[in-house]
CSV table of C-alpha atoms in Angstrom, one decimal:
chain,number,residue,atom,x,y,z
E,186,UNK,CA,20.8,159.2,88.0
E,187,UNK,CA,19.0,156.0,89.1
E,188,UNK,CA,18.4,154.8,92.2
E,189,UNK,CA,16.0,153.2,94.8
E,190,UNK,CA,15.6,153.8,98.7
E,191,UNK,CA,13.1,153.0,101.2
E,192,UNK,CA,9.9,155.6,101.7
E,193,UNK,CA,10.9,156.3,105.5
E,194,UNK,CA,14.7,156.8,104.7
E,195,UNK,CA,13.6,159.2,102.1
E,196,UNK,CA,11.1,160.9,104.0
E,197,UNK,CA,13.0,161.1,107.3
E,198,UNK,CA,16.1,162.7,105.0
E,199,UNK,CA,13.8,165.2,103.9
E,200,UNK,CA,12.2,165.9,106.9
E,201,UNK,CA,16.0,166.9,108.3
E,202,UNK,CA,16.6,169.3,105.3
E,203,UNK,CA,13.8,170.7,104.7
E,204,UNK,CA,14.3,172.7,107.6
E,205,UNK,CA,16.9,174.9,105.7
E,206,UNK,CA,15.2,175.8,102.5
E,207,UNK,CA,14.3,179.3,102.1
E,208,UNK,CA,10.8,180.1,102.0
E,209,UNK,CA,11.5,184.0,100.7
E,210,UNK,CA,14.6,184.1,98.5
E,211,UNK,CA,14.8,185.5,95.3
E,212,UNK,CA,17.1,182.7,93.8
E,213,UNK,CA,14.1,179.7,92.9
E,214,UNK,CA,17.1,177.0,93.2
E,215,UNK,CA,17.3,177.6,97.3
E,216,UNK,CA,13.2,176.4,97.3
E,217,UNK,CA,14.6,173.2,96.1
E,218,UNK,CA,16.6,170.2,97.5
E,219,UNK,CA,19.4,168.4,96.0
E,220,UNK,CA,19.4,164.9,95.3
E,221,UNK,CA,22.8,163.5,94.4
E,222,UNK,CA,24.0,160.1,94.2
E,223,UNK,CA,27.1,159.3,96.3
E,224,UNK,CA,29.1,156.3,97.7
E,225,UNK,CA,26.3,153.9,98.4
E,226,UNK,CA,23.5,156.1,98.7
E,227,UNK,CA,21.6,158.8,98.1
E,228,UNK,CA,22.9,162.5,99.6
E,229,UNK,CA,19.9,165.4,100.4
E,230,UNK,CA,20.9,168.7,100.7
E,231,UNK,CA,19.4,172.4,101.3
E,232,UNK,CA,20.1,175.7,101.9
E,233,UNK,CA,19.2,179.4,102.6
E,234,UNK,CA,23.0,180.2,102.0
E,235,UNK,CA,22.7,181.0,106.1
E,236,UNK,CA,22.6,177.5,106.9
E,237,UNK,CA,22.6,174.4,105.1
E,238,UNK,CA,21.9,170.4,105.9
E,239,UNK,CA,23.3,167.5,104.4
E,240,UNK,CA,21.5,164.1,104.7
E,241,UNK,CA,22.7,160.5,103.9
E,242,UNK,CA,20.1,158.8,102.5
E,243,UNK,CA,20.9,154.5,102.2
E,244,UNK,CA,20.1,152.9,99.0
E,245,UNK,CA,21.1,151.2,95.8
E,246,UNK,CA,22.7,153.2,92.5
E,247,UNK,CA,22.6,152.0,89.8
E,248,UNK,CA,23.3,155.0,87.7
E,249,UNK,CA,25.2,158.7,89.1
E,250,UNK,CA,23.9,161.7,88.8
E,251,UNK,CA,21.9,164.6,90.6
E,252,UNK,CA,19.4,167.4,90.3
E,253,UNK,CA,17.2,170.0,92.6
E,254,UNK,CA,13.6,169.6,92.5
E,255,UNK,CA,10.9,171.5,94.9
E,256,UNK,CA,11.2,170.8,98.4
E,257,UNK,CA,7.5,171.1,99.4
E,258,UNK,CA,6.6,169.2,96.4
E,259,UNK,CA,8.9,166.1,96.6
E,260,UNK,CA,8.5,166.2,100.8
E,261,UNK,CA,4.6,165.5,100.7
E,262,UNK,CA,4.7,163.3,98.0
E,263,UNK,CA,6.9,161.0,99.4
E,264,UNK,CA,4.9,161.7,102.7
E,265,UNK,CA,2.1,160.4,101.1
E,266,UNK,CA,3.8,157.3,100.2
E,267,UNK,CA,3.3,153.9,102.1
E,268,UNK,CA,6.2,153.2,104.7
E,269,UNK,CA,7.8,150.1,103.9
E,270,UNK,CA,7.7,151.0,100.2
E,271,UNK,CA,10.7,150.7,97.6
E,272,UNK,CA,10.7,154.2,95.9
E,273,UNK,CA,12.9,154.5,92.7
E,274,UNK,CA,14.5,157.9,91.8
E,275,UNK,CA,15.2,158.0,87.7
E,276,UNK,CA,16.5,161.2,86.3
E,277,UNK,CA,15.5,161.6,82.9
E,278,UNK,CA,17.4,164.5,81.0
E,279,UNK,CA,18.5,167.2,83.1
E,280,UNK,CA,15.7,168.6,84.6
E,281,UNK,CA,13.0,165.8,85.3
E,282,UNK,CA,13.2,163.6,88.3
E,283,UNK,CA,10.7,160.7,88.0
E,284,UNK,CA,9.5,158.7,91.0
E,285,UNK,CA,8.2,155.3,90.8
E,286,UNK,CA,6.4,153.4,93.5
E,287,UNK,CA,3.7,150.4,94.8
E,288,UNK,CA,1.2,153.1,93.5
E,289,UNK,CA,2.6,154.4,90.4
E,290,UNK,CA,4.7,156.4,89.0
E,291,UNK,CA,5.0,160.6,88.9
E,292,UNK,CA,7.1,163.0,87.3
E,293,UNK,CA,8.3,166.7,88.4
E,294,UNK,CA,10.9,169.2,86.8
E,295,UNK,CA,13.5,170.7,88.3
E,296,UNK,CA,16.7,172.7,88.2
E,297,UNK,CA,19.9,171.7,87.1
E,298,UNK,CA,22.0,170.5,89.9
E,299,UNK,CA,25.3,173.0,88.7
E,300,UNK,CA,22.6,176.2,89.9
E,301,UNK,CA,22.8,174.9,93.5
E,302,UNK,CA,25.1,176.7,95.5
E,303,UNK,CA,28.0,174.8,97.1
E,304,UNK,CA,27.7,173.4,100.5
E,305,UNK,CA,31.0,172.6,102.6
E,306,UNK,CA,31.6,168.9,103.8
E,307,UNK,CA,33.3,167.7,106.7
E,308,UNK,CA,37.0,167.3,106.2
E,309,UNK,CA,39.2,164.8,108.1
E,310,UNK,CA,40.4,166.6,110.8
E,311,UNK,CA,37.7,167.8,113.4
E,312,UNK,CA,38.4,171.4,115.6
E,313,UNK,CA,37.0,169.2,118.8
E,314,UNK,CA,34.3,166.9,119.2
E,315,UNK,CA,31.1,167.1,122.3
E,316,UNK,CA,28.8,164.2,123.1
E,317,UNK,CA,25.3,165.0,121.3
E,318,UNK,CA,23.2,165.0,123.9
E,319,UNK,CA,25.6,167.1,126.2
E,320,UNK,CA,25.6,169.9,123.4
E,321,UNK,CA,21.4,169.7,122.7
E,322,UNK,CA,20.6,170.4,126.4
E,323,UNK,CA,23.3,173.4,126.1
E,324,UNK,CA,21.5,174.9,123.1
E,325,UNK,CA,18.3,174.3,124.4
E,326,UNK,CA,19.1,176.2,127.6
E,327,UNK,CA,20.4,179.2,125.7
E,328,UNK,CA,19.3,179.6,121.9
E,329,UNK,CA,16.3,180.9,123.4
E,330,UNK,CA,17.7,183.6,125.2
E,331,UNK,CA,19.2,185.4,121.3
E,332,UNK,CA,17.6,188.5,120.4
E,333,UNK,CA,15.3,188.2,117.2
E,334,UNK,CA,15.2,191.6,116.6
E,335,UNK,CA,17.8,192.2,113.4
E,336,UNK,CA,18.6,195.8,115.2
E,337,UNK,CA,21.7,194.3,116.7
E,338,UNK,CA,22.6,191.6,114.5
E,339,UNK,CA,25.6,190.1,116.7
E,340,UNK,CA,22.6,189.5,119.6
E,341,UNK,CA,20.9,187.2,116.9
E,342,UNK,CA,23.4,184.8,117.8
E,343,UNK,CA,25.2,182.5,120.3
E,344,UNK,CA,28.6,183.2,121.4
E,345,UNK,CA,30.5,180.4,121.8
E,346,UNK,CA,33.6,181.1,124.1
E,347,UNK,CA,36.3,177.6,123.6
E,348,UNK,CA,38.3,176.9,126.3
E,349,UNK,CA,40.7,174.7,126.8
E,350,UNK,CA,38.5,171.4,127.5
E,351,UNK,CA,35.1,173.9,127.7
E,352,UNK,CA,33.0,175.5,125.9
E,353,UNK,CA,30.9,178.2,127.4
E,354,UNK,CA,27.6,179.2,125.1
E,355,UNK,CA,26.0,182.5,125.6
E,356,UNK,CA,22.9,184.3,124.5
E,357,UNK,CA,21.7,187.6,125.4
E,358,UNK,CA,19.0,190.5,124.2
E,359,UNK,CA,18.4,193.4,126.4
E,360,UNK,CA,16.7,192.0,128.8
E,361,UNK,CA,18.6,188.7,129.4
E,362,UNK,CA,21.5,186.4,129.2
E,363,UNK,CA,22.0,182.6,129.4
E,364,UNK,CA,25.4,181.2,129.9
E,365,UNK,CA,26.1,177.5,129.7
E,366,UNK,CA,29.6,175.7,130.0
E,367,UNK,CA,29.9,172.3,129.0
E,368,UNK,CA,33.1,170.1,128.5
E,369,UNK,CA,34.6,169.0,125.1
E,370,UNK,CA,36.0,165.8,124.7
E,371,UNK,CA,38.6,167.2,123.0
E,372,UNK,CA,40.9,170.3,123.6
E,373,UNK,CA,41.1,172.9,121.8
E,374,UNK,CA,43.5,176.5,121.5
E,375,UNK,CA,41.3,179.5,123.3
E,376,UNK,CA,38.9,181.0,120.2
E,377,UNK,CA,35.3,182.9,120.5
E,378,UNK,CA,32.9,182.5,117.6
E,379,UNK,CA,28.9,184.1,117.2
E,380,UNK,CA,26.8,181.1,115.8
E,381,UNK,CA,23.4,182.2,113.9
E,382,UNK,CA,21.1,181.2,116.9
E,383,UNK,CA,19.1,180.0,114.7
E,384,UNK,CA,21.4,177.4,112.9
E,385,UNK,CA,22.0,176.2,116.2
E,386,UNK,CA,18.0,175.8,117.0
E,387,UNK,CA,17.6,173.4,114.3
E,388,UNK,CA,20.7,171.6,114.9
E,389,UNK,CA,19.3,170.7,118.5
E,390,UNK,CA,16.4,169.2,116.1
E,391,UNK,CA,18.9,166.5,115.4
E,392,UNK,CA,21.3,166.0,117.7
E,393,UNK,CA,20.3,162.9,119.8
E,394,UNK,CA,20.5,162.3,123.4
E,395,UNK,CA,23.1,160.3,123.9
E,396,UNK,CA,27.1,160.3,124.5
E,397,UNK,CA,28.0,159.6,120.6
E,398,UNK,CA,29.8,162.6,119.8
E,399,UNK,CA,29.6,165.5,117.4
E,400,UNK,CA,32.5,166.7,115.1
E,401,UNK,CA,32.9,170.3,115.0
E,402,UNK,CA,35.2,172.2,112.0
E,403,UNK,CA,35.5,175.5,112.0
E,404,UNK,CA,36.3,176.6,108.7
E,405,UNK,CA,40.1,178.4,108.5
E,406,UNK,CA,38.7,181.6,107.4
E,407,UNK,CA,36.7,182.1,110.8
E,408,UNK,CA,33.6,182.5,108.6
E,409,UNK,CA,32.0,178.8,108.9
E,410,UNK,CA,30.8,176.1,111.5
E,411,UNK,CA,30.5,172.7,111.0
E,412,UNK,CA,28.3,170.4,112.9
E,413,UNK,CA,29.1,166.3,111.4
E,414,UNK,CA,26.9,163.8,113.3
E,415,UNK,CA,26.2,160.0,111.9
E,416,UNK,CA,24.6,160.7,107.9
E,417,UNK,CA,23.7,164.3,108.7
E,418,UNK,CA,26.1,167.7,108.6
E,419,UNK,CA,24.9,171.2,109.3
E,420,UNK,CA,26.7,173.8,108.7
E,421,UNK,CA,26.6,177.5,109.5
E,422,UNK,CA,28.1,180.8,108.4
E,423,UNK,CA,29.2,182.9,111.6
E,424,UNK,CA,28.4,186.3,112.8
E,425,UNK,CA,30.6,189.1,112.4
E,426,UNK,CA,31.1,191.2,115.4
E,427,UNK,CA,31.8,191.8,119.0
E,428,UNK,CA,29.8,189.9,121.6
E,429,UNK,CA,29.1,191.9,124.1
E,430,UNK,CA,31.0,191.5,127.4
E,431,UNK,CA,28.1,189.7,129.5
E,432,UNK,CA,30.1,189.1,132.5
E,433,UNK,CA,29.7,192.1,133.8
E,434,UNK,CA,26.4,191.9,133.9
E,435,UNK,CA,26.3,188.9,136.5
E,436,UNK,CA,25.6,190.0,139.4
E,437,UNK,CA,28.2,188.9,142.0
E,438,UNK,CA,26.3,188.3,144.8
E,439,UNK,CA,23.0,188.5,146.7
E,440,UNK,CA,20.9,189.8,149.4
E,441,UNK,CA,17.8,187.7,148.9
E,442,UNK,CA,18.0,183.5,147.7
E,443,UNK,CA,14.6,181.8,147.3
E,444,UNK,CA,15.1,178.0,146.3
E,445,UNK,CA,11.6,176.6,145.0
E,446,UNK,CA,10.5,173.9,142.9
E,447,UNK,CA,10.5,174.4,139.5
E,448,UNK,CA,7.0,172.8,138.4
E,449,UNK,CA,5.2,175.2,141.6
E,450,UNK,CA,6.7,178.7,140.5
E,451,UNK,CA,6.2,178.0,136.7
E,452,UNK,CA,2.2,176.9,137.2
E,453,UNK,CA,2.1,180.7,139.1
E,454,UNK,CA,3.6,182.4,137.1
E,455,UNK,CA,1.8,181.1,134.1
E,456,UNK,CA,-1.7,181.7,136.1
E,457,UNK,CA,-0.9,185.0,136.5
E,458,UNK,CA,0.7,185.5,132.8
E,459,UNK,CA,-2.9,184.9,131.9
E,460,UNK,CA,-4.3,188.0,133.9
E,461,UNK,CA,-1.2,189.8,133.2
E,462,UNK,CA,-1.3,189.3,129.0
E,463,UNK,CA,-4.2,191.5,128.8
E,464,UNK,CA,-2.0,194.5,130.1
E,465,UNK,CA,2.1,195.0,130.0
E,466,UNK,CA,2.4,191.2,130.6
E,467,UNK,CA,3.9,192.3,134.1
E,468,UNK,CA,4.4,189.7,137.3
E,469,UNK,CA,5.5,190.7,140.3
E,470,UNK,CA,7.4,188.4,143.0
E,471,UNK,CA,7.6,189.1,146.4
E,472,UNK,CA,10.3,186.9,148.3
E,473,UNK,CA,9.8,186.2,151.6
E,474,UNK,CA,8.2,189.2,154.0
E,475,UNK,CA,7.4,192.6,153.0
E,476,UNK,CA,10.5,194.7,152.0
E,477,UNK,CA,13.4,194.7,153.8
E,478,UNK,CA,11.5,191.8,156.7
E,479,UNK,CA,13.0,188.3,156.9
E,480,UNK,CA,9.9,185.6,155.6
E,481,UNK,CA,9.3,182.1,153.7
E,482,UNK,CA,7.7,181.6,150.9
E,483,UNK,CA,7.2,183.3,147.4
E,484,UNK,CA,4.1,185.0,146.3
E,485,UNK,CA,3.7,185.7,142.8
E,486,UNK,CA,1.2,188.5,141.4
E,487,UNK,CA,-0.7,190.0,138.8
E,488,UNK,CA,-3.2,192.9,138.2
E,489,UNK,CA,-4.7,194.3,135.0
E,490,UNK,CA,-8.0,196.0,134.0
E,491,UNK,CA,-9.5,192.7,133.4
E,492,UNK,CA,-8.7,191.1,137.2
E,493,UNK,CA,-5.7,189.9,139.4
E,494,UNK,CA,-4.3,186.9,140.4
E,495,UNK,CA,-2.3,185.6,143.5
E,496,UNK,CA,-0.6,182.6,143.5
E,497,UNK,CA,1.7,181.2,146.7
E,498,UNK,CA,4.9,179.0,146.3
E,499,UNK,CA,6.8,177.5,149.0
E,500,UNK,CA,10.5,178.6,149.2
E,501,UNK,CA,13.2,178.5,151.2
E,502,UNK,CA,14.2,181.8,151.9
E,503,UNK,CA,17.4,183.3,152.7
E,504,UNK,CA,18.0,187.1,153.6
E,505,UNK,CA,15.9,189.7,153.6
E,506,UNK,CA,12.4,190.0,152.0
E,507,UNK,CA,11.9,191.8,148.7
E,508,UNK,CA,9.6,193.0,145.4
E,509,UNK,CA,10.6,192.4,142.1
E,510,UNK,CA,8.6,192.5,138.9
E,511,UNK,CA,9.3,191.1,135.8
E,512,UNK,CA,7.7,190.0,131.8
E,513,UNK,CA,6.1,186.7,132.8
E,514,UNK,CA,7.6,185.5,129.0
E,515,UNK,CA,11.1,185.7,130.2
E,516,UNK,CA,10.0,183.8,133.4
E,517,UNK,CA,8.0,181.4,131.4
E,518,UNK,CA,10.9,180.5,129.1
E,519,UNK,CA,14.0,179.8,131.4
E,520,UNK,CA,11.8,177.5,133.2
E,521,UNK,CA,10.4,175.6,130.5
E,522,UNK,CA,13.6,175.1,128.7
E,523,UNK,CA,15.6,174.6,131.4
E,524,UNK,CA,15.5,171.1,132.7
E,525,UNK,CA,15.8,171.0,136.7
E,526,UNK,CA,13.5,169.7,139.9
E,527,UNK,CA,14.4,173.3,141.6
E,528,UNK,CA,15.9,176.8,141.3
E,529,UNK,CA,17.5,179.3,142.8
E,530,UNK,CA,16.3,182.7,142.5
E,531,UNK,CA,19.2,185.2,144.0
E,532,UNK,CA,18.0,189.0,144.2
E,533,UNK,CA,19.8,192.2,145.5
E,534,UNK,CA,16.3,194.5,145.5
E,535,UNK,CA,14.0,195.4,143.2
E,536,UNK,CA,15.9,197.7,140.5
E,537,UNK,CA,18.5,194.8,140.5
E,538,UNK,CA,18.7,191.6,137.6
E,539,UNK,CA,17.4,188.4,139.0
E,540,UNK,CA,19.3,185.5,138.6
E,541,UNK,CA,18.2,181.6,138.5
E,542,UNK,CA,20.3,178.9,138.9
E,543,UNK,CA,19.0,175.2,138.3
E,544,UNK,CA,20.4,173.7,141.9
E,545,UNK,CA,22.2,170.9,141.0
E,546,UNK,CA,24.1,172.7,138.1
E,547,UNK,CA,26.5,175.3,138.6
E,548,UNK,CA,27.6,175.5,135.1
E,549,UNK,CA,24.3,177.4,134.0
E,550,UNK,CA,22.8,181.0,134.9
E,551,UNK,CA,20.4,183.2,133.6
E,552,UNK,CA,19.9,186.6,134.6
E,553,UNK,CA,16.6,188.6,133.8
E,554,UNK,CA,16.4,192.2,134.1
E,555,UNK,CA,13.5,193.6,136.2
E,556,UNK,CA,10.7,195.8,134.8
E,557,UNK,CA,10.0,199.8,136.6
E,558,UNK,CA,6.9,199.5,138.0
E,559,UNK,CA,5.0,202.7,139.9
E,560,UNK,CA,4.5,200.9,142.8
């Protein structure tokens, strides 16, 4: 293998894979990257057999041929590279990559390219296709929302429910679920897959936002995904299992609806998450009036060993006044990942899941359950 690219196309390439090599397997190829030549450039790809990224790198070949060498290793060495430099790529034997540039020359060993496990490629035909920047607002409104707890596997991942012209994404733990429909741009036959959240996180690292779209295969024996964007494809194995049936969790109606802006309740209810991470990390809200009493406004509350904290946010309220307490992280995180100027906050009493809805969108809800409080 010989061949010469530019320091930031190399770098940037290894920046995208990088994020799939395994830090704590036992196999030492999967700490490495795999440089092979192909077509007119150079192709980067890693692994941690749950997900693996390919990367197009541009450049000039004058000889095929491909090895693995240490990701960490290569990455900040070519970090430390000028930008704007010619790097040349030389493999000499079958184990030693050496790397020529402006400032010399080094060499490091590696492992023969036929120890690195196969990756799947993009084949002709795409399942369906969704603009990039449609799909990495989705996933970043509900990978969050995935369990990381390995106790329920199927709850570390994202169910993604195709239909028709849609597809609805869907992450839940035990305390809440985030559903998200967006449109396809093209139809597809009704199928449900469980996506690695994730594999899904660090394909929102490189989607773009714009309308250029994203193929997506799914692999015929239901046990892959595919994501092929411009030079860069992800893909993912699947999760085996039921998802659980979230929709009968949402509630289907309320007795209480604040609407507030977003930037006003997520300043409280970080203010208080500061008095309130000392103890249980509890919040409470009270909507409108005292329970049961018609009122404006949203107060938002917290009380531990060290202090309290009050903060006041104006709302529009509809119905009757209510209490509700909740773990300020799971406030916290649907408003900081969910982009919207307001919210709806619908209640039906204390004991009840609250649910916010970004006004404006109606394809998106989250629904937190409440915390048991003695009070």
């Amino acid at each position: 293998m010989k061949v010469s690219v530019m320091q930031e196309n190399l770098a940037r390439g290894l920046q995208i894979v990088s994020r799939a090599v395994s830090s704590r397997s036992t196999l030492p190829v999967l700490a490495n990257v795999l440089f092979r030549t192909e077509d007119a450039g150079l192709k980067l790809t890693a692994t941690n057999l749950e997900i693996g990224i390919t990367c197009w790198v541009p450049g000039k070949i004058d000889t095929d041929g491909a090895i693995t060498v240490p990701a960490r290793l290569i990455t900040d060495l070519v970090n430390s590279l000028p930008s704007g430099d010619k790097v040349d790529l030389d493999l000499q034997g079958a184990t030693m990559l050496r790397i020529r540039s402006s400032l010399g020359e080094t060499h490091i060993k590696g492992i023969d390219a036929e120890d690195f496990p196969a990756i799947p490629t993009a084949g002709d035909r795409p399942t369906s296709r969704i603009a990039q920047g449609v799909l990495r607002r989705a996933l970043e409104e509900t990978a969050f929302a995935a369990a990381t707890d390995e106790a329920r596997p199927i709850l570390t991942g994202v169910l993604a429910r195709f239909e028709g012209a849609t597809v609805t994404l869907a992450a839940a733990d035990n305390y809440r679920i985030a559903v998200k429909t967006v449109p396809l741009l093209d139809p597809v036959e009704d199928t449900s897959i469980v996506v690695p959240a994730r594999s899904l996180t660090e394909l929102s690292r490189v989607l773009a936002d714009s309308d250029m779209p994203v193929d997506i295969v799914l692999a015929p024996a239901r046990n892959q995904i595919l994501f092929h964007l411009e030079s860069i494809d992800l893909v993912s194995r699947l999760i085996d299992g039921q998802f659980p049936n979230y929709q009968t969790v949402l509630p289907k109606g309320h007795a209480t609806r604040a609407v507030m802006d977003r930037d006003d309740l997520l300043t409280a209810v970080k203010l208080a998450a500061l008095i309130a991470g000392t103890s249980a990390n509890i919040v409470k809200l009270q909507v409108g009036g005292a329970e049961g009493d018609a009122g404006t406004g949203l107060t938002v509350t917290a009380n531990a060993e060290v202090g309290d904290n009050e903060g006041r946010v104006e709302a529009s309220v509809e119905g009757d006044g209510t209490t509700i307490a909740f773990n300020a992280r799971y406030l916290t995180d649907v408003l900081q990942n969910v982009d919207a100027e307001q919210f709806a906050l619908e209640l039906n009493g204390p004991l009840s899941p609250g649910v916010f809805r970004p006004i404006g969108d109606d394809q998106y809800v989250h629904v937190v359950m409440p915390v048991r409080t003695a009070s």
